[in-house]
Amino acid sequence: MKEADASRRWAHSLIVAQVALGLMARLALAFVMSDQRALSPPGAAEYAGIARSVAEGNGFVLPGSTAGQNVLAGRMPGYPLVLAAIETATQKPVRWLAIVQGICGTLATIVAMMIAWRLAGPWAAVVTAVLIVPDPFQFYFAGMVSPQVLLGLALIIVVAAGLQVIDAAGDPGRRMWPWAVVAGIGLAAAAYLEVLSLGLALVAPVAAVFAKSRKRLLTGWILGAAVVAVLLTPWLVRNEMRLGRPVLVTSYGVRLYDVVAADAGQGVEAREALARQAEGLDEAGRDALFTGAAVRAFGADPVGGLRRIGEGVIRIWSPTSAADVAPLSPILSYTYVIVTLILALVGAVAMWRRRAALVWMLLVVATMSVAAAKFGGGPADRVALMPVLALIGGVGMAMLMGKGAKPAETPVRV
């Protein structure tokens, strides 16, 4: 008993030390990151432009983006709103953005550790922190004008709430609806940061196939999806009033076409022909035109399209692609990505008795990876997903060490 207590105390000390180290590393970056470097990720200039428009009282508008015309719904409003609030309140928005994102990244680590602890004990939480805290992408992107860190916090909260929904569904004595509402709020927040997150609402029922109380769990998912729909309604109504269509974003059609058409062998002439057709259309019409062309290009070669999506997923998780987005040594990327992926596989085996929970966590990673790959994603997209993989890996490593309680089918309370 004394030996077990000593082991638990060591685990507690390591957890506190790692959380403090992770927070200090992220906050230190806030004082050395230049504005030019912070604005280097793709889309950063657009986010900054919309945020400036909001701060100046002109609303969610990207001034003069396409052919000199303002774009009203080029990005979801969540991240620009955060940027605008920081820009309005401070004289050094880039530094304070890094501080805010550093704190949020640390919170994501804490939530992931809490889940791992409840699944397999304190040493699972320790390993989870070991896999997240030293990951150079985590603190590098804390200083970037990119929604990935905030998205990671939203997604790990969605994972935690989803696990509670799964456990409550199997226990008639527990109320399920509060956690379904929390999951819906978290997913809506994720969607306001990155619209591709909505794919989770479509795939979540797959986890019910592996649950004992399928109908009750499906009821919880439906309630969560309803919460998401309600929270997204104001943005849809705004776009209906401003654009004449209840769209979420108007920039994904061009992005999808440029990825699909280029890989499908459609050259510059086809792109220019579409651009001529788009002349005179508003941004929603232009988005619909390019989306339709992308769907037709995909339909002409669906096997090749699926292969290209697979290659995109590999590009997101490939250690060799790290240098494309961050000035980091490939050795660091190999270390953390490969180790985390291997331990996640071990964790998946260890959690097989709790298949619904395991499938839910894997669905989050797989769905977001595939969605990002369809739109030409890269290594930056794994920043938001690493906390989920790390907690699965933490459970796996705890099992290998003999330090973790065997994951059971009993409820996991976070």
Short mmCIF file of N, CA, C and O in Angstrom, two decimals, residues 17-141:
data_model
loop_
_atom_site.label_atom_id
_atom_site.label_comp_id
_atom_site.label_asym_id
_atom_site.label_seq_id
_atom_site.Cartn_x
_atom_site.Cartn_y
_atom_site.Cartn_z
N ALA A 17 4.64 19.11 -12.67
CA ALA A 17 5.87 19.63 -13.29
C ALA A 17 5.71 19.77 -14.80
O ALA A 17 6.14 20.78 -15.40
N GLN A 18 5.09 18.79 -15.42
CA GLN A 18 4.92 18.84 -16.87
C GLN A 18 3.95 19.93 -17.31
O GLN A 18 4.19 20.62 -18.30
N VAL A 19 2.86 20.08 -16.57
CA VAL A 19 1.91 21.15 -16.90
C VAL A 19 2.59 22.51 -16.78
O VAL A 19 2.45 23.38 -17.66
N ALA A 20 3.35 22.69 -15.70
CA ALA A 20 4.06 23.97 -15.51
C ALA A 20 5.09 24.20 -16.61
O ALA A 20 5.21 25.31 -17.15
N LEU A 21 5.82 23.13 -16.98
CA LEU A 21 6.82 23.25 -18.04
C LEU A 21 6.17 23.61 -19.37
O LEU A 21 6.66 24.48 -20.10
N GLY A 22 5.06 22.94 -19.67
CA GLY A 22 4.37 23.23 -20.92
C GLY A 22 3.86 24.66 -20.99
O GLY A 22 3.97 25.33 -22.02
N LEU A 23 3.31 25.14 -19.89
CA LEU A 23 2.81 26.51 -19.85
C LEU A 23 3.95 27.51 -20.00
O LEU A 23 3.84 28.50 -20.74
N MET A 24 5.06 27.27 -19.30
CA MET A 24 6.19 28.19 -19.38
C MET A 24 6.76 28.25 -20.79
O MET A 24 7.12 29.32 -21.29
N ALA A 25 6.87 27.09 -21.45
CA ALA A 25 7.41 27.06 -22.81
C ALA A 25 6.53 27.84 -23.77
O ALA A 25 7.02 28.60 -24.63
N ARG A 26 5.22 27.70 -23.61
CA ARG A 26 4.30 28.41 -24.50
C ARG A 26 4.34 29.92 -24.24
O ARG A 26 4.33 30.72 -25.17
N LEU A 27 4.34 30.31 -22.97
CA LEU A 27 4.34 31.74 -22.65
C LEU A 27 5.66 32.39 -23.04
O LEU A 27 5.70 33.56 -23.44
N ALA A 28 6.77 31.63 -22.93
CA ALA A 28 8.06 32.19 -23.33
C ALA A 28 8.06 32.54 -24.82
O ALA A 28 8.65 33.54 -25.24
N LEU A 29 7.36 31.73 -25.60
CA LEU A 29 7.30 31.99 -27.04
C LEU A 29 6.62 33.31 -27.34
O LEU A 29 6.92 33.97 -28.34
N ALA A 30 5.71 33.72 -26.46
CA ALA A 30 4.97 34.97 -26.70
C ALA A 30 5.89 36.18 -26.74
O ALA A 30 5.58 37.19 -27.37
N PHE A 31 7.04 36.08 -26.09
CA PHE A 31 7.94 37.24 -26.00
C PHE A 31 9.03 37.24 -27.07
O PHE A 31 9.80 38.19 -27.17
N VAL A 32 9.08 36.19 -27.86
CA VAL A 32 10.10 36.14 -28.92
C VAL A 32 9.49 36.04 -30.32
O VAL A 32 10.20 36.24 -31.31
N MET A 33 8.19 35.77 -30.41
CA MET A 33 7.55 35.60 -31.72
C MET A 33 7.34 36.96 -32.38
O MET A 33 6.73 37.86 -31.82
N SER A 34 7.83 37.09 -33.59
CA SER A 34 7.63 38.33 -34.34
C SER A 34 6.27 38.30 -35.06
O SER A 34 5.71 37.23 -35.31
N ASP A 35 5.76 39.48 -35.38
CA ASP A 35 4.49 39.56 -36.10
C ASP A 35 4.59 38.86 -37.45
O ASP A 35 3.63 38.20 -37.88
N GLN A 36 5.71 39.01 -38.12
CA GLN A 36 5.87 38.40 -39.44
C GLN A 36 5.80 36.89 -39.35
O GLN A 36 5.14 36.24 -40.16
N ARG A 37 6.49 36.32 -38.37
CA ARG A 37 6.44 34.86 -38.20
C ARG A 37 5.05 34.41 -37.78
O ARG A 37 4.55 33.39 -38.26
N ALA A 38 4.39 35.15 -36.91
CA ALA A 38 3.06 34.76 -36.44
C ALA A 38 2.05 34.74 -37.57
O ALA A 38 1.08 33.97 -37.53
N LEU A 39 2.25 35.57 -38.58
CA LEU A 39 1.31 35.65 -39.70
C LEU A 39 1.70 34.75 -40.87
O LEU A 39 1.12 34.86 -41.95
N SER A 40 2.65 33.84 -40.67
CA SER A 40 3.13 33.00 -41.75
C SER A 40 2.24 31.82 -42.13
O SER A 40 2.27 31.38 -43.28
N PRO A 41 1.42 31.26 -41.23
CA PRO A 41 0.60 30.11 -41.63
C PRO A 41 -0.41 30.49 -42.71
O PRO A 41 -0.86 31.64 -42.80
N PRO A 42 -0.82 29.53 -43.56
CA PRO A 42 -1.84 29.79 -44.58
C PRO A 42 -3.13 30.27 -43.93
O PRO A 42 -3.60 29.69 -42.95
N GLY A 43 -3.71 31.31 -44.49
CA GLY A 43 -4.96 31.84 -43.96
C GLY A 43 -4.81 32.84 -42.84
O GLY A 43 -5.79 33.49 -42.45
N ALA A 44 -3.58 33.01 -42.32
CA ALA A 44 -3.39 33.92 -41.19
C ALA A 44 -3.73 35.36 -41.57
O ALA A 44 -4.35 36.09 -40.79
N ALA A 45 -3.32 35.78 -42.77
CA ALA A 45 -3.60 37.15 -43.19
C ALA A 45 -5.11 37.39 -43.31
O ALA A 45 -5.60 38.48 -42.99
N GLU A 46 -5.84 36.38 -43.75
CA GLU A 46 -7.30 36.52 -43.85
C GLU A 46 -7.92 36.66 -42.47
O GLU A 46 -8.79 37.51 -42.25
N TYR A 47 -7.50 35.82 -41.54
CA TYR A 47 -8.03 35.93 -40.18
C TYR A 47 -7.73 37.31 -39.61
O TYR A 47 -8.60 37.93 -38.97
N ALA A 48 -6.51 37.79 -39.82
CA ALA A 48 -6.13 39.10 -39.29
C ALA A 48 -6.95 40.21 -39.95
O ALA A 48 -7.36 41.17 -39.29
N GLY A 49 -7.20 40.09 -41.26
CA GLY A 49 -7.99 41.11 -41.96
C GLY A 49 -9.42 41.17 -41.46
O GLY A 49 -9.99 42.26 -41.27
N ILE A 50 -10.03 40.00 -41.25
CA ILE A 50 -11.40 39.97 -40.73
C ILE A 50 -11.44 40.52 -39.31
O ILE A 50 -12.35 41.28 -38.95
N ALA A 51 -10.45 40.13 -38.50
CA ALA A 51 -10.41 40.62 -37.12
C ALA A 51 -10.28 42.14 -37.08
O ALA A 51 -10.92 42.81 -36.26
N ARG A 52 -9.48 42.69 -37.97
CA ARG A 52 -9.32 44.15 -38.03
C ARG A 52 -10.65 44.81 -38.38
O ARG A 52 -11.01 45.85 -37.83
N SER A 53 -11.38 44.18 -39.31
CA SER A 53 -12.68 44.72 -39.71
C SER A 53 -13.65 44.71 -38.53
O SER A 53 -14.39 45.67 -38.30
N VAL A 54 -13.63 43.62 -37.76
CA VAL A 54 -14.50 43.53 -36.58
C VAL A 54 -14.11 44.58 -35.55
O VAL A 54 -14.97 45.27 -34.98
N ALA A 55 -12.80 44.72 -35.29
CA ALA A 55 -12.33 45.68 -34.30
C ALA A 55 -12.68 47.12 -34.69
O ALA A 55 -12.91 47.96 -33.82
N GLU A 56 -12.74 47.39 -35.99
CA GLU A 56 -13.07 48.73 -36.46
C GLU A 56 -14.57 48.96 -36.57
O GLU A 56 -15.02 50.04 -36.97
N GLY A 57 -15.36 47.94 -36.22
CA GLY A 57 -16.82 48.10 -36.23
C GLY A 57 -17.49 47.81 -37.55
O GLY A 57 -18.67 48.12 -37.73
N ASN A 58 -16.77 47.16 -38.49
CA ASN A 58 -17.34 46.88 -39.81
C ASN A 58 -17.88 45.46 -39.94
O ASN A 58 -18.35 45.09 -41.02
N GLY A 59 -17.81 44.68 -38.89
CA GLY A 59 -18.37 43.33 -38.93
C GLY A 59 -17.43 42.31 -39.53
O GLY A 59 -16.26 42.59 -39.82
N PHE A 60 -17.94 41.10 -39.72
CA PHE A 60 -17.13 39.98 -40.23
C PHE A 60 -16.98 40.10 -41.74
O PHE A 60 -17.69 39.45 -42.52
N VAL A 61 -16.05 40.94 -42.15
CA VAL A 61 -15.83 41.21 -43.57
C VAL A 61 -14.34 41.13 -43.85
O VAL A 61 -13.53 41.68 -43.10
N LEU A 62 -13.97 40.44 -44.94
CA LEU A 62 -12.59 40.44 -45.42
C LEU A 62 -12.51 41.45 -46.56
O LEU A 62 -13.01 41.20 -47.65
N PRO A 63 -11.91 42.61 -46.30
CA PRO A 63 -11.93 43.68 -47.30
C PRO A 63 -11.13 43.33 -48.56
O PRO A 63 -10.00 42.85 -48.48
N GLY A 64 -11.76 43.57 -49.71
CA GLY A 64 -11.10 43.48 -51.00
C GLY A 64 -10.32 42.22 -51.24
O GLY A 64 -9.19 42.27 -51.73
N SER A 65 -10.90 41.05 -50.96
CA SER A 65 -10.14 39.81 -51.11
C SER A 65 -10.21 39.27 -52.53
O SER A 65 -9.21 38.86 -53.08
N THR A 66 -11.39 39.24 -53.14
CA THR A 66 -11.58 38.64 -54.45
C THR A 66 -11.95 39.72 -55.45
O THR A 66 -13.04 40.29 -55.37
N ALA A 67 -11.06 39.96 -56.40
CA ALA A 67 -11.31 40.96 -57.46
C ALA A 67 -11.72 42.30 -56.86
O ALA A 67 -12.58 42.99 -57.41
N GLY A 68 -11.12 42.64 -55.73
CA GLY A 68 -11.43 43.92 -55.12
C GLY A 68 -12.73 43.96 -54.36
O GLY A 68 -13.11 45.00 -53.82
N GLN A 69 -13.45 42.85 -54.30
CA GLN A 69 -14.74 42.82 -53.62
C GLN A 69 -14.57 42.29 -52.19
O GLN A 69 -13.77 41.40 -51.93
N ASN A 70 -15.35 42.84 -51.29
CA ASN A 70 -15.34 42.35 -49.92
C ASN A 70 -15.95 40.95 -49.84
O ASN A 70 -16.88 40.63 -50.57
N VAL A 71 -15.39 40.12 -48.97
CA VAL A 71 -15.91 38.77 -48.75
C VAL A 71 -16.57 38.74 -47.38
O VAL A 71 -15.95 39.08 -46.38
N LEU A 72 -17.82 38.32 -47.36
CA LEU A 72 -18.61 38.40 -46.13
C LEU A 72 -18.61 37.11 -45.31
O LEU A 72 -18.91 37.15 -44.12
N ALA A 73 -18.32 36.00 -45.94
CA ALA A 73 -18.37 34.72 -45.21
C ALA A 73 -17.24 33.80 -45.65
O ALA A 73 -17.44 32.61 -45.84
N GLY A 74 -16.05 34.37 -45.81
CA GLY A 74 -14.92 33.57 -46.25
C GLY A 74 -14.38 32.64 -45.18
O GLY A 74 -13.79 31.62 -45.49
N ARG A 75 -14.58 32.99 -43.94
CA ARG A 75 -14.12 32.17 -42.81
C ARG A 75 -15.20 32.14 -41.74
O ARG A 75 -16.02 33.06 -41.64
N MET A 76 -15.17 31.10 -40.93
CA MET A 76 -16.07 31.07 -39.78
C MET A 76 -15.65 32.17 -38.81
O MET A 76 -14.46 32.53 -38.72
N PRO A 77 -16.58 32.73 -38.04
CA PRO A 77 -16.29 33.94 -37.26
C PRO A 77 -15.62 33.72 -35.92
O PRO A 77 -15.20 34.68 -35.27
N GLY A 78 -15.48 32.47 -35.47
CA GLY A 78 -14.97 32.25 -34.12
C GLY A 78 -13.58 32.78 -33.89
O GLY A 78 -13.34 33.57 -32.95
N TYR A 79 -12.63 32.40 -34.72
CA TYR A 79 -11.25 32.83 -34.51
C TYR A 79 -11.06 34.33 -34.77
O TYR A 79 -10.38 35.00 -33.98
N PRO A 80 -11.63 34.89 -35.84
CA PRO A 80 -11.52 36.35 -35.99
C PRO A 80 -12.08 37.12 -34.81
O PRO A 80 -11.57 38.19 -34.46
N LEU A 81 -13.13 36.60 -34.18
CA LEU A 81 -13.70 37.28 -33.02
C LEU A 81 -12.70 37.28 -31.86
O LEU A 81 -12.56 38.29 -31.15
N VAL A 82 -12.00 36.17 -31.65
CA VAL A 82 -10.96 36.12 -30.62
C VAL A 82 -9.86 37.13 -30.92
O VAL A 82 -9.42 37.89 -30.04
N LEU A 83 -9.41 37.15 -32.17
CA LEU A 83 -8.37 38.10 -32.56
C LEU A 83 -8.82 39.53 -32.38
O LEU A 83 -8.06 40.38 -31.91
N ALA A 84 -10.06 39.81 -32.76
CA ALA A 84 -10.58 41.18 -32.65
C ALA A 84 -10.65 41.61 -31.19
O ALA A 84 -10.33 42.76 -30.86
N ALA A 85 -11.07 40.72 -30.31
CA ALA A 85 -11.15 41.06 -28.89
C ALA A 85 -9.77 41.37 -28.34
O ALA A 85 -9.59 42.34 -27.57
N ILE A 86 -8.77 40.58 -28.72
CA ILE A 86 -7.41 40.83 -28.24
C ILE A 86 -6.86 42.12 -28.82
O ILE A 86 -6.21 42.91 -28.12
N GLU A 87 -7.12 42.37 -30.10
CA GLU A 87 -6.62 43.58 -30.75
C GLU A 87 -7.25 44.82 -30.14
O GLU A 87 -6.59 45.87 -29.99
N THR A 88 -8.53 44.73 -29.77
CA THR A 88 -9.22 45.87 -29.17
C THR A 88 -8.71 46.15 -27.75
O THR A 88 -8.60 47.32 -27.34
N ALA A 89 -8.36 45.10 -27.03
CA ALA A 89 -8.02 45.24 -25.61
C ALA A 89 -6.55 45.50 -25.35
O ALA A 89 -6.18 45.96 -24.27
N THR A 90 -5.68 45.23 -26.33
CA THR A 90 -4.24 45.32 -26.09
C THR A 90 -3.54 46.12 -27.17
O THR A 90 -4.05 46.30 -28.27
N GLN A 91 -2.34 46.55 -26.85
CA GLN A 91 -1.51 47.26 -27.82
C GLN A 91 -0.57 46.31 -28.57
O GLN A 91 0.01 46.69 -29.58
N LYS A 92 -0.43 45.09 -28.07
CA LYS A 92 0.43 44.09 -28.72
C LYS A 92 -0.37 42.82 -28.94
O LYS A 92 -0.24 41.84 -28.19
N PRO A 93 -1.23 42.81 -29.97
CA PRO A 93 -2.15 41.69 -30.15
C PRO A 93 -1.47 40.34 -30.40
O PRO A 93 -1.95 39.32 -29.92
N VAL A 94 -0.34 40.33 -31.14
CA VAL A 94 0.32 39.06 -31.42
C VAL A 94 0.85 38.43 -30.13
O VAL A 94 0.70 37.22 -29.90
N ARG A 95 1.46 39.25 -29.27
CA ARG A 95 1.99 38.72 -28.01
C ARG A 95 0.86 38.19 -27.13
O ARG A 95 0.95 37.08 -26.57
N TRP A 96 -0.23 38.93 -27.02
CA TRP A 96 -1.32 38.50 -26.16
C TRP A 96 -2.08 37.32 -26.75
O TRP A 96 -2.62 36.49 -26.02
N LEU A 97 -2.12 37.24 -28.08
CA LEU A 97 -2.71 36.07 -28.71
C LEU A 97 -1.92 34.82 -28.33
O LEU A 97 -2.51 33.77 -28.00
N ALA A 98 -0.58 34.93 -28.35
CA ALA A 98 0.26 33.79 -27.97
C ALA A 98 0.02 33.41 -26.51
O ALA A 98 0.02 32.22 -26.16
N ILE A 99 -0.17 34.39 -25.65
CA ILE A 99 -0.43 34.09 -24.23
C ILE A 99 -1.77 33.37 -24.08
O ILE A 99 -1.87 32.35 -23.38
N VAL A 100 -2.80 33.88 -24.73
CA VAL A 100 -4.13 33.24 -24.66
C VAL A 100 -4.07 31.82 -25.21
O VAL A 100 -4.59 30.88 -24.60
N GLN A 101 -3.42 31.66 -26.36
CA GLN A 101 -3.35 30.33 -26.95
C GLN A 101 -2.45 29.40 -26.13
O GLN A 101 -2.71 28.19 -26.07
N GLY A 102 -1.43 29.95 -25.49
CA GLY A 102 -0.60 29.12 -24.62
C GLY A 102 -1.40 28.57 -23.44
O GLY A 102 -1.26 27.41 -23.07
N ILE A 103 -2.24 29.42 -22.86
CA ILE A 103 -3.09 28.96 -21.75
C ILE A 103 -4.09 27.92 -22.24
O ILE A 103 -4.31 26.89 -21.58
N CYS A 104 -4.69 28.16 -23.40
CA CYS A 104 -5.66 27.21 -23.93
C CYS A 104 -5.00 25.88 -24.29
O CYS A 104 -5.59 24.80 -24.07
N GLY A 105 -3.78 25.92 -24.82
CA GLY A 105 -3.06 24.68 -25.10
C GLY A 105 -2.77 23.90 -23.83
O GLY A 105 -2.87 22.67 -23.81
N THR A 106 -2.44 24.61 -22.76
CA THR A 106 -2.21 23.95 -21.48
C THR A 106 -3.49 23.34 -20.94
O THR A 106 -3.49 22.23 -20.39
N LEU A 107 -4.61 24.04 -21.10
CA LEU A 107 -5.90 23.49 -20.66
C LEU A 107 -6.24 22.23 -21.43
O LEU A 107 -6.79 21.27 -20.87
N ALA A 108 -5.94 22.21 -22.75
CA ALA A 108 -6.19 21.01 -23.55
C ALA A 108 -5.37 19.83 -23.01
O ALA A 108 -5.87 18.70 -22.95
N THR A 109 -4.13 20.10 -22.62
CA THR A 109 -3.29 19.06 -22.03
C THR A 109 -3.90 18.54 -20.73
O THR A 109 -3.94 17.32 -20.49
N ILE A 110 -4.40 19.44 -19.91
CA ILE A 110 -4.99 19.04 -18.63
C ILE A 110 -6.23 18.18 -18.85
O ILE A 110 -6.42 17.15 -18.19
N VAL A 111 -7.09 18.58 -19.79
CA VAL A 111 -8.30 17.78 -20.07
C VAL A 111 -7.92 16.40 -20.58
O VAL A 111 -8.50 15.38 -20.16
N ALA A 112 -6.94 16.33 -21.49
CA ALA A 112 -6.49 15.03 -21.99
C ALA A 112 -5.96 14.16 -20.87
O ALA A 112 -6.24 12.95 -20.81
N MET A 113 -5.20 14.74 -19.92
CA MET A 113 -4.68 13.98 -18.79
C MET A 113 -5.80 13.49 -17.88
O MET A 113 -5.74 12.38 -17.35
N MET A 114 -6.82 14.34 -17.69
CA MET A 114 -7.95 13.93 -16.86
C MET A 114 -8.64 12.70 -17.44
O MET A 114 -9.00 11.76 -16.72
N ILE A 115 -8.82 12.71 -18.76
CA ILE A 115 -9.47 11.57 -19.40
C ILE A 115 -8.61 10.32 -19.24
O ILE A 115 -9.10 9.24 -18.89
N ALA A 116 -7.30 10.46 -19.52
CA ALA A 116 -6.40 9.31 -19.41
C ALA A 116 -6.37 8.77 -17.99
O ALA A 116 -6.34 7.55 -17.78
N TRP A 117 -6.37 9.68 -17.01
CA TRP A 117 -6.36 9.26 -15.60
C TRP A 117 -7.59 8.41 -15.29
O TRP A 117 -7.49 7.34 -14.67
N ARG A 118 -8.75 8.89 -15.72
CA ARG A 118 -9.97 8.15 -15.43
C ARG A 118 -10.03 6.83 -16.18
O ARG A 118 -10.66 5.87 -15.71
N LEU A 119 -9.38 6.76 -17.32
CA LEU A 119 -9.40 5.52 -18.08
C LEU A 119 -8.44 4.48 -17.52
O LEU A 119 -8.74 3.29 -17.48
N ALA A 120 -7.25 4.92 -17.08
CA ALA A 120 -6.22 3.94 -16.71
C ALA A 120 -5.31 4.39 -15.58
O ALA A 120 -4.23 3.83 -15.42
N GLY A 121 -5.69 5.41 -14.81
CA GLY A 121 -4.89 5.76 -13.65
C GLY A 121 -3.91 6.89 -13.87
O GLY A 121 -3.75 7.40 -14.99
N PRO A 122 -3.21 7.32 -12.80
CA PRO A 122 -2.35 8.51 -12.86
C PRO A 122 -1.17 8.38 -13.81
O PRO A 122 -0.75 9.37 -14.41
N TRP A 123 -0.62 7.18 -13.96
CA TRP A 123 0.54 7.05 -14.86
C TRP A 123 0.13 7.18 -16.31
O TRP A 123 0.95 7.57 -17.15
N ALA A 124 -1.09 6.86 -16.63
CA ALA A 124 -1.59 7.12 -17.98
C ALA A 124 -1.63 8.63 -18.24
O ALA A 124 -1.32 9.10 -19.34
N ALA A 125 -2.00 9.39 -17.21
CA ALA A 125 -1.99 10.85 -17.33
C ALA A 125 -0.57 11.38 -17.50
O ALA A 125 -0.33 12.31 -18.27
N VAL A 126 0.38 10.78 -16.77
CA VAL A 126 1.78 11.20 -16.89
C VAL A 126 2.28 11.01 -18.32
O VAL A 126 2.88 11.91 -18.92
N VAL A 127 2.04 9.84 -18.88
CA VAL A 127 2.51 9.55 -20.24
C VAL A 127 1.81 10.45 -21.25
O VAL A 127 2.42 10.92 -22.22
N THR A 128 0.52 10.69 -21.03
CA THR A 128 -0.20 11.60 -21.92
C THR A 128 0.47 12.97 -21.96
O THR A 128 0.66 13.56 -23.03
N ALA A 129 0.84 13.48 -20.80
CA ALA A 129 1.53 14.77 -20.75
C ALA A 129 2.89 14.69 -21.43
O ALA A 129 3.30 15.63 -22.12
N VAL A 130 3.60 13.57 -21.25
CA VAL A 130 4.91 13.40 -21.88
C VAL A 130 4.79 13.47 -23.40
O VAL A 130 5.67 13.99 -24.09
N LEU A 131 3.68 12.96 -23.94
CA LEU A 131 3.49 12.95 -25.39
C LEU A 131 3.03 14.31 -25.93
O LEU A 131 3.20 14.58 -27.12
N ILE A 132 2.44 15.15 -25.08
CA ILE A 132 1.92 16.43 -25.56
C ILE A 132 2.91 17.56 -25.28
O ILE A 132 3.24 18.35 -26.18
N VAL A 133 3.37 17.66 -24.05
CA VAL A 133 4.13 18.84 -23.61
C VAL A 133 5.37 19.11 -24.46
O VAL A 133 5.60 20.23 -24.91
N PRO A 134 6.23 18.10 -24.73
CA PRO A 134 7.45 18.41 -25.48
C PRO A 134 7.25 18.48 -26.99
O PRO A 134 8.20 18.76 -27.72
N ASP A 135 6.04 18.19 -27.47
CA ASP A 135 5.78 18.23 -28.91
C ASP A 135 6.02 19.65 -29.41
O ASP A 135 5.30 20.58 -29.04
N PRO A 136 7.03 19.87 -30.25
CA PRO A 136 7.36 21.24 -30.67
C PRO A 136 6.23 21.93 -31.42
O PRO A 136 6.11 23.15 -31.37
N PHE A 137 5.39 21.16 -32.12
CA PHE A 137 4.27 21.78 -32.83
C PHE A 137 3.29 22.44 -31.87
O PHE A 137 2.68 23.44 -32.20
N GLN A 138 3.13 21.87 -30.68
CA GLN A 138 2.15 22.39 -29.74
C GLN A 138 2.50 23.79 -29.28
O GLN A 138 1.66 24.69 -29.24
N PHE A 139 3.77 24.02 -28.89
CA PHE A 139 4.09 25.37 -28.43
C PHE A 139 4.45 26.31 -29.58
O PHE A 139 4.32 27.52 -29.45
N TYR A 140 4.88 25.76 -30.73
CA TYR A 140 5.16 26.62 -31.88
C TYR A 140 3.87 27.27 -32.38
O TYR A 140 3.82 28.48 -32.62
N PHE A 141 2.80 26.47 -32.51
CA PHE A 141 1.54 27.02 -33.02
C PHE A 141 0.79 27.83 -31.98
O PHE A 141 -0.17 28.53 -32.31
#
